[in-house]
CSV table of C-alpha atoms and ligand atoms in Angstrom, one decimal:
chain,number,residue,atom,x,y,z
A,11,UNK,CA,15.3,-18.0,-22.7
A,12,UNK,CA,17.5,-17.6,-19.6
A,13,UNK,CA,16.7,-20.3,-16.9
A,14,UNK,CA,15.7,-18.8,-13.5
A,15,UNK,CA,17.2,-20.8,-10.7
A,16,UNK,CA,16.4,-20.5,-7.0
A,17,UNK,CA,18.8,-21.9,-4.5
A,18,UNK,CA,17.6,-22.5,-0.9
A,19,UNK,CA,20.5,-22.2,1.5
A,20,UNK,CA,23.7,-20.2,1.3
A,21,UNK,CA,26.2,-22.5,3.0
A,22,UNK,CA,29.2,-23.7,0.9
A,23,UNK,CA,27.1,-26.2,-1.0
A,24,UNK,CA,24.3,-23.7,-2.0
A,25,UNK,CA,26.7,-20.9,-2.9
A,26,UNK,CA,29.0,-23.2,-5.0
A,27,UNK,CA,26.0,-24.5,-6.9
A,28,UNK,CA,24.8,-21.0,-7.5
A,29,UNK,CA,28.2,-19.9,-8.7
A,30,UNK,CA,28.6,-22.8,-11.2
A,31,UNK,CA,25.0,-22.4,-12.4
A,32,UNK,CA,25.5,-18.7,-13.0
A,33,UNK,CA,28.7,-19.6,-14.9
A,34,UNK,CA,26.5,-21.6,-17.2
A,35,UNK,CA,24.3,-18.6,-17.8
A,36,UNK,CA,21.5,-19.1,-15.3
A,37,UNK,CA,19.7,-16.2,-13.6
A,38,UNK,CA,20.2,-17.2,-10.0
A,39,UNK,CA,18.7,-16.1,-6.7
A,40,UNK,CA,19.9,-17.6,-3.4
A,41,UNK,CA,17.6,-17.5,-0.3
A,42,UNK,CA,19.1,-17.7,3.2
A,43,UNK,CA,18.2,-15.6,6.4
A,44,UNK,CA,21.8,-15.9,7.6
A,45,UNK,CA,24.3,-17.0,5.0
A,46,UNK,CA,27.2,-19.0,6.4
A,47,UNK,CA,25.6,-19.6,9.8
A,48,UNK,CA,25.4,-23.4,9.3
A,49,UNK,CA,28.0,-26.3,9.4
A,50,UNK,CA,30.1,-24.6,6.8
A,51,UNK,CA,31.5,-22.1,9.3
A,52,UNK,CA,32.3,-24.8,11.8
A,53,UNK,CA,34.0,-27.4,9.6
A,54,UNK,CA,37.7,-28.1,9.9
A,55,UNK,CA,38.2,-28.2,6.2
A,56,UNK,CA,39.8,-31.6,5.6
A,57,UNK,CA,39.6,-32.7,2.0
A,58,UNK,CA,40.2,-36.3,2.8
A,59,UNK,CA,39.3,-38.9,0.2
A,60,UNK,CA,41.4,-41.5,2.0
A,61,UNK,CA,41.5,-40.8,5.7
A,62,UNK,CA,37.8,-40.0,5.9
A,63,UNK,CA,36.8,-43.3,4.3
A,64,UNK,CA,34.6,-45.4,6.6
A,65,UNK,CA,33.5,-49.0,6.4
A,66,UNK,CA,29.9,-49.0,5.2
A,67,UNK,CA,30.3,-45.8,3.1
A,68,UNK,CA,32.3,-47.3,0.3
A,69,UNK,CA,29.9,-45.9,-2.4
A,70,UNK,CA,31.2,-42.5,-1.5
A,71,UNK,CA,34.8,-43.2,-2.4
A,72,UNK,CA,34.6,-42.4,-6.2
A,73,UNK,CA,32.7,-39.1,-5.6
A,74,UNK,CA,35.2,-38.1,-2.8
A,75,UNK,CA,38.1,-38.9,-5.1
A,76,UNK,CA,36.6,-36.9,-8.0
A,77,UNK,CA,35.9,-33.9,-5.8
A,78,UNK,CA,39.2,-33.9,-3.9
A,79,UNK,CA,41.1,-34.1,-7.2
A,80,UNK,CA,39.0,-31.2,-8.5
A,81,UNK,CA,39.9,-29.0,-5.5
A,82,UNK,CA,43.2,-27.4,-6.8
A,83,UNK,CA,41.6,-26.1,-10.0
A,84,UNK,CA,38.4,-25.2,-8.2
A,85,UNK,CA,40.3,-23.2,-5.6
A,86,UNK,CA,42.3,-21.4,-8.3
A,87,UNK,CA,39.2,-20.5,-10.3
A,88,UNK,CA,37.4,-19.3,-7.2
A,89,UNK,CA,40.3,-17.2,-6.1
A,90,UNK,CA,40.4,-15.6,-9.5
A,91,UNK,CA,36.6,-15.0,-9.6
A,92,UNK,CA,36.4,-13.6,-6.1
A,93,UNK,CA,39.8,-11.9,-5.6
A,94,UNK,CA,39.9,-13.7,-2.2
A,95,UNK,CA,42.1,-16.5,-0.9
A,96,UNK,CA,40.5,-19.8,0.2
A,97,UNK,CA,43.3,-21.1,2.3
A,98,UNK,CA,43.9,-24.2,0.2
A,99,UNK,CA,46.8,-26.1,1.8
A,100,UNK,CA,48.5,-28.6,-0.4
A,101,UNK,CA,50.1,-30.6,2.4
A,102,UNK,CA,49.8,-34.3,3.1
A,103,UNK,CA,47.8,-35.9,5.9
A,104,UNK,CA,49.5,-38.1,8.5
A,105,UNK,CA,47.3,-40.7,10.3
A,106,UNK,CA,49.2,-42.0,13.4
A,107,UNK,CA,48.6,-44.1,16.5
A,108,UNK,CA,50.0,-43.6,20.0
A,109,UNK,CA,49.9,-47.2,21.4
A,110,UNK,CA,49.9,-50.6,19.8
A,111,UNK,CA,46.1,-50.8,19.9
A,112,UNK,CA,45.9,-47.4,18.1
A,113,UNK,CA,48.4,-48.6,15.5
A,114,UNK,CA,46.3,-51.8,15.0
A,115,UNK,CA,43.3,-49.6,14.3
A,116,UNK,CA,45.1,-47.7,11.6
A,117,UNK,CA,46.2,-51.1,10.0
A,118,UNK,CA,42.6,-52.1,10.0
A,119,UNK,CA,41.6,-48.8,8.3
A,120,UNK,CA,44.4,-49.2,5.8
A,121,UNK,CA,42.6,-52.2,4.2
A,122,UNK,CA,39.8,-49.7,3.3
A,123,UNK,CA,42.3,-47.1,2.2
A,124,UNK,CA,43.8,-49.7,-0.2
A,125,UNK,CA,40.3,-50.3,-1.7
A,126,UNK,CA,40.2,-46.5,-2.6
A,127,UNK,CA,43.0,-47.1,-5.0
A,128,UNK,CA,44.7,-43.9,-3.8
A,129,UNK,CA,48.3,-43.4,-2.7
A,130,UNK,CA,49.4,-43.8,0.9
A,131,UNK,CA,52.6,-44.9,2.5
A,132,UNK,CA,53.1,-46.9,5.8
A,133,UNK,CA,55.5,-45.2,8.2
A,134,UNK,CA,57.2,-46.2,11.4
A,135,UNK,CA,57.4,-43.8,14.4
A,136,UNK,CA,60.7,-42.3,13.3
A,137,UNK,CA,59.6,-41.7,9.7
A,138,UNK,CA,56.3,-40.2,11.0
A,139,UNK,CA,58.2,-37.7,13.1
A,140,UNK,CA,60.4,-36.9,10.1
A,141,UNK,CA,57.3,-36.1,8.1
A,142,UNK,CA,55.8,-34.0,11.0
A,143,UNK,CA,58.5,-32.7,13.4
A,144,UNK,CA,55.8,-31.5,15.9
A,145,UNK,CA,54.6,-35.1,16.5
A,146,UNK,CA,55.1,-36.6,19.9
A,147,UNK,CA,58.1,-39.0,20.3
A,148,UNK,CA,55.5,-41.6,21.5
A,149,UNK,CA,54.0,-42.2,18.1
A,150,UNK,CA,54.0,-45.8,16.9
A,151,UNK,CA,53.8,-44.8,13.3
A,152,UNK,CA,50.9,-44.9,10.8
A,153,UNK,CA,50.3,-43.8,7.2
A,154,UNK,CA,51.2,-40.7,5.2
A,155,UNK,CA,48.5,-39.8,2.6
A,156,UNK,CA,49.9,-37.3,0.0
A,157,UNK,CA,46.5,-36.6,-1.6
A,158,UNK,CA,44.4,-35.6,1.5
A,159,UNK,CA,44.7,-31.8,1.7
A,160,UNK,CA,42.8,-29.0,3.5
A,161,UNK,CA,41.1,-25.7,3.0
A,162,UNK,CA,39.9,-22.9,5.3
A,163,UNK,CA,36.0,-23.3,5.2
A,164,UNK,CA,35.4,-19.7,6.5
A,165,UNK,CA,37.7,-18.2,3.8
A,166,UNK,CA,36.0,-20.5,1.3
A,167,UNK,CA,32.5,-19.3,2.3
A,168,UNK,CA,33.6,-15.6,2.1
A,169,UNK,CA,35.2,-16.2,-1.4
A,170,UNK,CA,32.0,-18.0,-2.6
A,171,UNK,CA,29.9,-15.0,-1.4
A,172,UNK,CA,32.2,-12.6,-3.3
A,173,UNK,CA,32.2,-14.8,-6.4
A,174,UNK,CA,28.4,-15.2,-6.6
A,175,UNK,CA,27.9,-11.5,-6.1
A,176,UNK,CA,30.4,-10.7,-8.9
A,177,UNK,CA,28.6,-13.2,-11.1
A,178,UNK,CA,25.3,-11.3,-10.7
A,179,UNK,CA,23.6,-13.8,-8.3
A,180,UNK,CA,21.0,-12.1,-6.0
A,181,UNK,CA,21.2,-13.1,-2.3
A,182,UNK,CA,17.9,-12.6,-0.4
A,183,UNK,CA,18.0,-12.7,3.3
A,184,UNK,CA,14.8,-14.7,3.6
A,185,UNK,CA,13.9,-18.1,5.0
A,186,UNK,CA,12.0,-20.3,2.6
A,187,UNK,CA,9.1,-22.2,4.0
A,188,UNK,CA,7.5,-23.4,0.8
A,189,UNK,CA,9.9,-24.0,-2.2
A,190,UNK,CA,6.9,-24.4,-4.4
A,191,UNK,CA,6.1,-20.7,-3.9
A,192,UNK,CA,9.4,-19.5,-5.3
A,193,UNK,CA,9.3,-17.7,-8.7
A,194,UNK,CA,11.8,-19.8,-10.6
A,195,UNK,CA,12.1,-22.5,-13.3
A,196,UNK,CA,14.3,-24.7,-11.2
A,197,UNK,CA,14.8,-24.9,-7.4
A,198,UNK,CA,17.9,-26.4,-5.6
A,199,UNK,CA,17.4,-27.4,-2.0
A,200,UNK,CA,20.7,-26.9,-0.2
A,201,UNK,CA,19.6,-26.0,3.2
A,202,UNK,CA,21.9,-28.4,5.2
A,203,UNK,CA,20.0,-29.6,8.3
A,204,UNK,CA,17.2,-27.1,7.4
A,205,UNK,CA,16.4,-29.4,4.5
A,206,UNK,CA,14.5,-31.7,6.8
A,207,UNK,CA,11.7,-29.0,6.9
A,208,UNK,CA,11.1,-29.8,3.2
A,209,UNK,CA,10.4,-33.5,3.9
A,210,UNK,CA,14.0,-34.7,3.1
A,211,UNK,CA,15.3,-37.4,5.4
A,212,UNK,CA,18.0,-35.4,7.1
A,213,UNK,CA,19.1,-35.5,10.7
A,214,UNK,CA,21.6,-33.3,12.5
A,215,UNK,CA,24.8,-34.9,13.8
A,216,UNK,CA,26.2,-32.4,16.3
A,217,UNK,CA,29.9,-31.8,16.4
A,218,UNK,CA,32.2,-29.4,18.3
A,219,UNK,CA,35.6,-28.2,17.2
A,220,UNK,CA,38.2,-26.0,18.9
A,221,UNK,CA,39.9,-23.1,17.2
A,222,UNK,CA,43.4,-22.3,18.6
A,223,UNK,CA,46.0,-19.8,17.5
A,224,UNK,CA,49.7,-19.9,17.4
A,225,UNK,CA,51.6,-16.8,18.3
A,226,UNK,CA,53.7,-15.2,15.5
A,227,UNK,CA,56.8,-17.3,14.9
A,228,UNK,CA,55.4,-20.2,16.9
A,229,UNK,CA,55.4,-23.4,14.8
A,230,UNK,CA,52.2,-25.1,13.5
A,231,UNK,CA,52.1,-28.6,12.1
A,232,UNK,CA,53.2,-28.7,8.5
A,233,UNK,CA,50.9,-31.6,7.8
A,234,UNK,CA,47.3,-32.3,8.7
A,235,UNK,CA,47.6,-34.7,11.7
A,236,UNK,CA,45.0,-37.3,12.4
A,237,UNK,CA,45.5,-39.8,15.2
A,238,UNK,CA,44.1,-42.5,17.3
A,239,UNK,CA,44.8,-41.8,20.9
A,240,UNK,CA,44.0,-44.7,23.3
A,241,UNK,CA,41.2,-45.8,21.1
A,242,UNK,CA,39.7,-42.4,20.2
A,243,UNK,CA,40.1,-40.4,17.0
A,244,UNK,CA,41.3,-36.8,16.9
A,245,UNK,CA,42.5,-34.4,14.2
A,246,UNK,CA,44.6,-31.3,14.0
A,247,UNK,CA,44.2,-29.0,10.9
A,248,UNK,CA,46.7,-26.1,10.7
A,249,UNK,CA,46.5,-23.1,8.5
A,250,UNK,CA,49.3,-20.9,7.2
A,251,UNK,CA,47.8,-17.9,9.1
A,252,UNK,CA,48.5,-19.7,12.5
A,253,UNK,CA,44.9,-21.0,13.1
A,254,UNK,CA,44.8,-24.6,14.3
A,255,UNK,CA,41.6,-26.5,14.4
A,256,UNK,CA,41.2,-29.5,16.7
A,257,UNK,CA,38.2,-31.8,16.3
A,258,UNK,CA,35.8,-33.2,16.7
A,259,UNK,CA,33.0,-34.5,18.9
A,260,UNK,CA,30.0,-36.3,17.4
A,261,UNK,CA,26.6,-37.0,18.9
A,262,UNK,CA,23.0,-37.2,17.9
A,263,UNK,CA,20.9,-35.1,20.3
A,264,UNK,CA,19.0,-33.0,17.8
A,265,UNK,CA,19.6,-29.2,17.6
A,266,UNK,CA,21.3,-28.8,21.0
A,267,UNK,CA,23.2,-25.5,20.5
A,268,UNK,CA,25.4,-25.9,23.7
A,269,UNK,CA,29.0,-26.4,22.9
A,270,UNK,CA,29.3,-29.6,24.8
A,271,UNK,CA,30.6,-30.5,28.2
A,272,UNK,CA,33.9,-29.3,29.7
A,273,UNK,CA,34.8,-33.0,29.7
A,274,UNK,CA,34.4,-33.3,25.9
A,275,UNK,CA,36.6,-30.2,25.4
A,276,UNK,CA,39.1,-31.6,27.8
A,277,UNK,CA,39.2,-34.9,25.9
A,278,UNK,CA,39.8,-33.1,22.6
A,279,UNK,CA,42.6,-31.0,24.1
A,280,UNK,CA,44.2,-33.9,25.9
A,281,UNK,CA,44.2,-36.2,22.9
A,282,UNK,CA,45.5,-33.5,20.6
A,283,UNK,CA,48.2,-32.4,23.0
A,284,UNK,CA,49.2,-36.1,23.4
A,285,UNK,CA,49.7,-36.1,19.6
A,286,UNK,CA,51.2,-32.7,19.1
A,287,UNK,CA,52.6,-31.3,22.4
A,288,UNK,CA,53.1,-27.8,21.0
A,289,UNK,CA,49.3,-27.4,21.0
A,290,UNK,CA,49.5,-26.8,24.8
A,291,UNK,CA,51.2,-23.5,24.0
A,292,UNK,CA,48.6,-22.1,21.6
A,293,UNK,CA,45.8,-19.7,22.6
A,294,UNK,CA,42.3,-21.1,22.7
A,295,UNK,CA,40.1,-18.8,20.6
A,296,UNK,CA,36.8,-20.7,20.1
A,297,UNK,CA,34.8,-23.7,21.0
A,298,UNK,CA,32.2,-24.0,18.2
A,299,UNK,CA,29.3,-26.4,17.6
A,300,UNK,CA,27.8,-27.3,14.3
A,301,UNK,CA,25.3,-29.8,12.8
A,302,UNK,CA,26.4,-32.2,10.1
A,303,UNK,CA,23.4,-32.8,7.7
A,304,UNK,CA,23.1,-36.6,7.4
A,305,UNK,CA,20.8,-39.0,5.5
A,306,UNK,CA,19.8,-42.4,7.0
A,307,UNK,CA,22.7,-44.1,5.2
A,308,UNK,CA,25.1,-41.2,5.8
A,309,UNK,CA,25.4,-40.7,2.0
A,310,UNK,CA,24.4,-37.4,0.3
A,311,UNK,CA,21.1,-36.7,-1.4
A,312,UNK,CA,22.0,-35.4,-4.9
A,313,UNK,CA,19.5,-35.4,-7.7
A,314,UNK,CA,16.0,-34.7,-8.8
A,315,UNK,CA,13.0,-34.8,-6.5
A,316,UNK,CA,10.6,-33.8,-9.3
A,317,UNK,CA,10.8,-31.9,-12.6
A,318,UNK,CA,11.4,-28.6,-10.9
A,319,UNK,CA,13.2,-29.5,-7.7
A,320,UNK,CA,16.7,-30.8,-7.1
A,321,UNK,CA,18.3,-31.9,-3.7
A,322,UNK,CA,21.9,-31.0,-2.9
A,323,UNK,CA,22.3,-31.9,0.8
A,324,UNK,CA,23.1,-34.7,3.3
A,325,UNK,CA,26.9,-34.1,2.9
A,326,UNK,CA,27.4,-35.2,6.5
A,327,UNK,CA,31.1,-35.1,7.4
A,328,UNK,CA,32.2,-34.3,3.8
A,329,UNK,CA,30.4,-31.1,2.7
A,330,UNK,CA,33.6,-29.1,2.2
A,331,UNK,CA,35.5,-31.9,0.4
A,332,UNK,CA,32.5,-32.4,-1.8
A,333,UNK,CA,32.0,-28.8,-2.9
A,334,UNK,CA,33.6,-28.9,-6.4
A,335,UNK,CA,31.9,-32.2,-7.5
A,336,UNK,CA,28.5,-31.3,-6.0
A,337,UNK,CA,28.6,-27.9,-7.7
A,338,UNK,CA,29.4,-29.2,-11.1
A,339,UNK,CA,27.0,-32.2,-11.0
A,340,UNK,CA,24.0,-30.1,-9.6
A,341,UNK,CA,24.7,-27.2,-12.0
A,342,UNK,CA,24.6,-29.7,-14.9
A,343,UNK,CA,21.2,-31.1,-13.6
A,344,UNK,CA,19.7,-27.6,-13.4
A,345,UNK,CA,20.7,-27.1,-17.0
A,346,UNK,CA,18.7,-30.3,-18.0
A,347,UNK,CA,21.8,-32.5,-18.4
A,348,UNK,CA,22.0,-36.1,-17.1
A,349,UNK,CA,24.4,-36.7,-14.2
A,350,UNK,CA,25.8,-39.9,-12.8
A,351,UNK,CA,25.4,-38.6,-9.2
A,352,UNK,CA,21.6,-38.9,-9.5
A,353,UNK,CA,21.9,-42.6,-10.1
A,354,UNK,CA,24.4,-43.1,-7.2
A,355,UNK,CA,22.8,-40.7,-4.6
A,356,UNK,CA,19.1,-40.6,-5.7
A,357,UNK,CA,17.4,-38.4,-3.1
A,358,UNK,CA,14.2,-40.5,-3.4
A,359,UNK,CA,16.0,-43.8,-2.5
A,360,UNK,CA,14.3,-43.9,0.9
A,361,UNK,CA,10.8,-43.5,-0.5
A,362,UNK,CA,8.6,-46.6,-0.1
A,363,UNK,CA,8.7,-48.8,-3.1
A,364,UNK,CA,11.9,-47.3,-4.5
B,405,FAD,C1,32.5,-30.2,13.7
B,405,FAD,C2,32.4,-30.4,12.2
B,405,FAD,C3,33.5,-30.6,11.5
B,405,FAD,C4,33.5,-30.8,10.1
B,405,FAD,N1,34.6,-31.0,9.4
B,405,FAD,C5,34.6,-31.2,8.0
B,405,FAD,C6,35.8,-31.4,7.3
B,405,FAD,O1,36.9,-31.3,7.8
B,405,FAD,N2,35.7,-31.6,5.9
B,405,FAD,C7,34.5,-31.6,5.3
B,405,FAD,O2,34.5,-31.9,4.1
B,405,FAD,N3,33.3,-31.4,6.0
B,405,FAD,C8,33.4,-31.2,7.3
B,405,FAD,N4,32.2,-31.0,8.0
B,405,FAD,C9,30.9,-31.2,7.3
B,405,FAD,C10,30.5,-29.9,6.6
B,405,FAD,O3,30.6,-28.8,7.5
B,405,FAD,C11,29.1,-30.0,6.1
B,405,FAD,O4,28.9,-31.2,5.4
B,405,FAD,C12,28.8,-28.8,5.1
B,405,FAD,O5,29.2,-27.6,5.7
B,405,FAD,C13,27.4,-28.8,4.7
B,405,FAD,O6,27.2,-27.6,3.9
B,405,FAD,P1,25.8,-27.1,3.5
B,405,FAD,O7,26.0,-25.9,2.7
B,405,FAD,O8,25.0,-28.2,2.9
B,405,FAD,O9,25.1,-26.7,4.9
B,405,FAD,P2,25.3,-25.5,5.9
B,405,FAD,O10,26.6,-25.0,5.9
B,405,FAD,O11,24.7,-26.0,7.2
B,405,FAD,O12,24.4,-24.4,5.3
B,405,FAD,C14,23.0,-24.5,5.2
B,405,FAD,C15,22.4,-23.1,5.1
B,405,FAD,O13,21.0,-23.2,4.8
B,405,FAD,C16,20.3,-22.2,5.5
B,405,FAD,N5,18.9,-22.6,5.6
B,405,FAD,C17,18.4,-23.5,6.5
B,405,FAD,N6,17.1,-23.6,6.3
B,405,FAD,C18,16.7,-22.7,5.4
B,405,FAD,C19,15.5,-22.2,4.9
B,405,FAD,N7,14.3,-22.8,5.2
B,405,FAD,N8,15.4,-21.2,4.0
B,405,FAD,C20,16.6,-20.6,3.6
B,405,FAD,N9,17.8,-21.0,4.1
B,405,FAD,C21,17.9,-22.0,5.0
B,405,FAD,C22,21.1,-22.0,6.7
B,405,FAD,O14,20.9,-20.7,7.3
B,405,FAD,C23,22.5,-22.2,6.3
B,405,FAD,O15,23.2,-21.0,6.0
B,405,FAD,C24,32.2,-30.8,9.4
B,405,FAD,C25,31.1,-30.5,10.1
B,405,FAD,C26,31.1,-30.3,11.5
B,405,FAD,C27,29.9,-30.0,12.3
């Protein structure tokens, strides 16, 4: 008998799970009143197993590495299935510092990068500018990470929508209040920050990014540029179509939909222009705010809640990078297979007595 799967949430995570589960033969329905309205349309799209590593989140390194390594094949398969480009950009990431303190911060981070076991190379200022000619002459150098790439999250979401529709998945524009009421054999909760309404320990971490646009013929960075500028992090993610994303702020004030203060936007612009002066010449298209879904330990919630219900949320800052691995592991769980992610990221780990 064909397994009937309901997926709650049509962000990148929910759609990718739906696509992979349909590929395994499941009969899938996705519920979302406004597909693609969540964090997935705000994200910058860094696929960064190394430069996103944070002290205290070391357990995530293997899953990030698995997922980032799966990205090239995933992108190719999705483009074939959807007929749409996802904007996968196979360029390295440069992490640089502007003053000695910033450089020291990168050296401190490098000890963590080393523990990831992934390749990176220390560069002085001159070598950094050779890798990225749009970098300021003031850079003190940093590291070049060949395996940290990027994708266009909006193109990804559009491609996933097309792929699931071609795979026969039904999309119902409905908000789910009670997953138990859904007519399905298995239910995946992938509602991003909306997952808190189902009792999952998820909080919104607000972030704003800027979307800028280079004029035709105007140069954009050929690498993803991340930097420390006078003690503050900033990133610049360019696309081949001339879009340049600058990010990001981070604060915890619940679902405040305002885009942040003028001062916060000014800081992002100033730091990014300090790093890549050409940014001052781009057009500012958008200031967008989104909510990163985060669990108390900032690690995802991936696995069974009960015999019928599976959590696939809490991806925090990494929900685009983690799309391929999440989709494969969660689709396997829906088919009744065991998966290592359940052990590592058990969604019931915060329950009393667990
Ligand atoms: C500023 C910013 C920058 C980021 N940059 C990156 C980056 O560079 N790289 C990276 O990997 N990640 C990044 N992220 C994180 C990434 O965006 C998220 O982790 C990821 O998008 C989460 O995807 P999701 O599908 O779980 O949630 P979402 O994209 O938020 O989707 C959740 C969906 O669930 C729906 N929903 C909610 N409640 C219900 C309900 N009751 N019933 C039905 N549907 C419901 C919503 O309508 C929504 O469409 C960034 C996030 C932000 C905010």
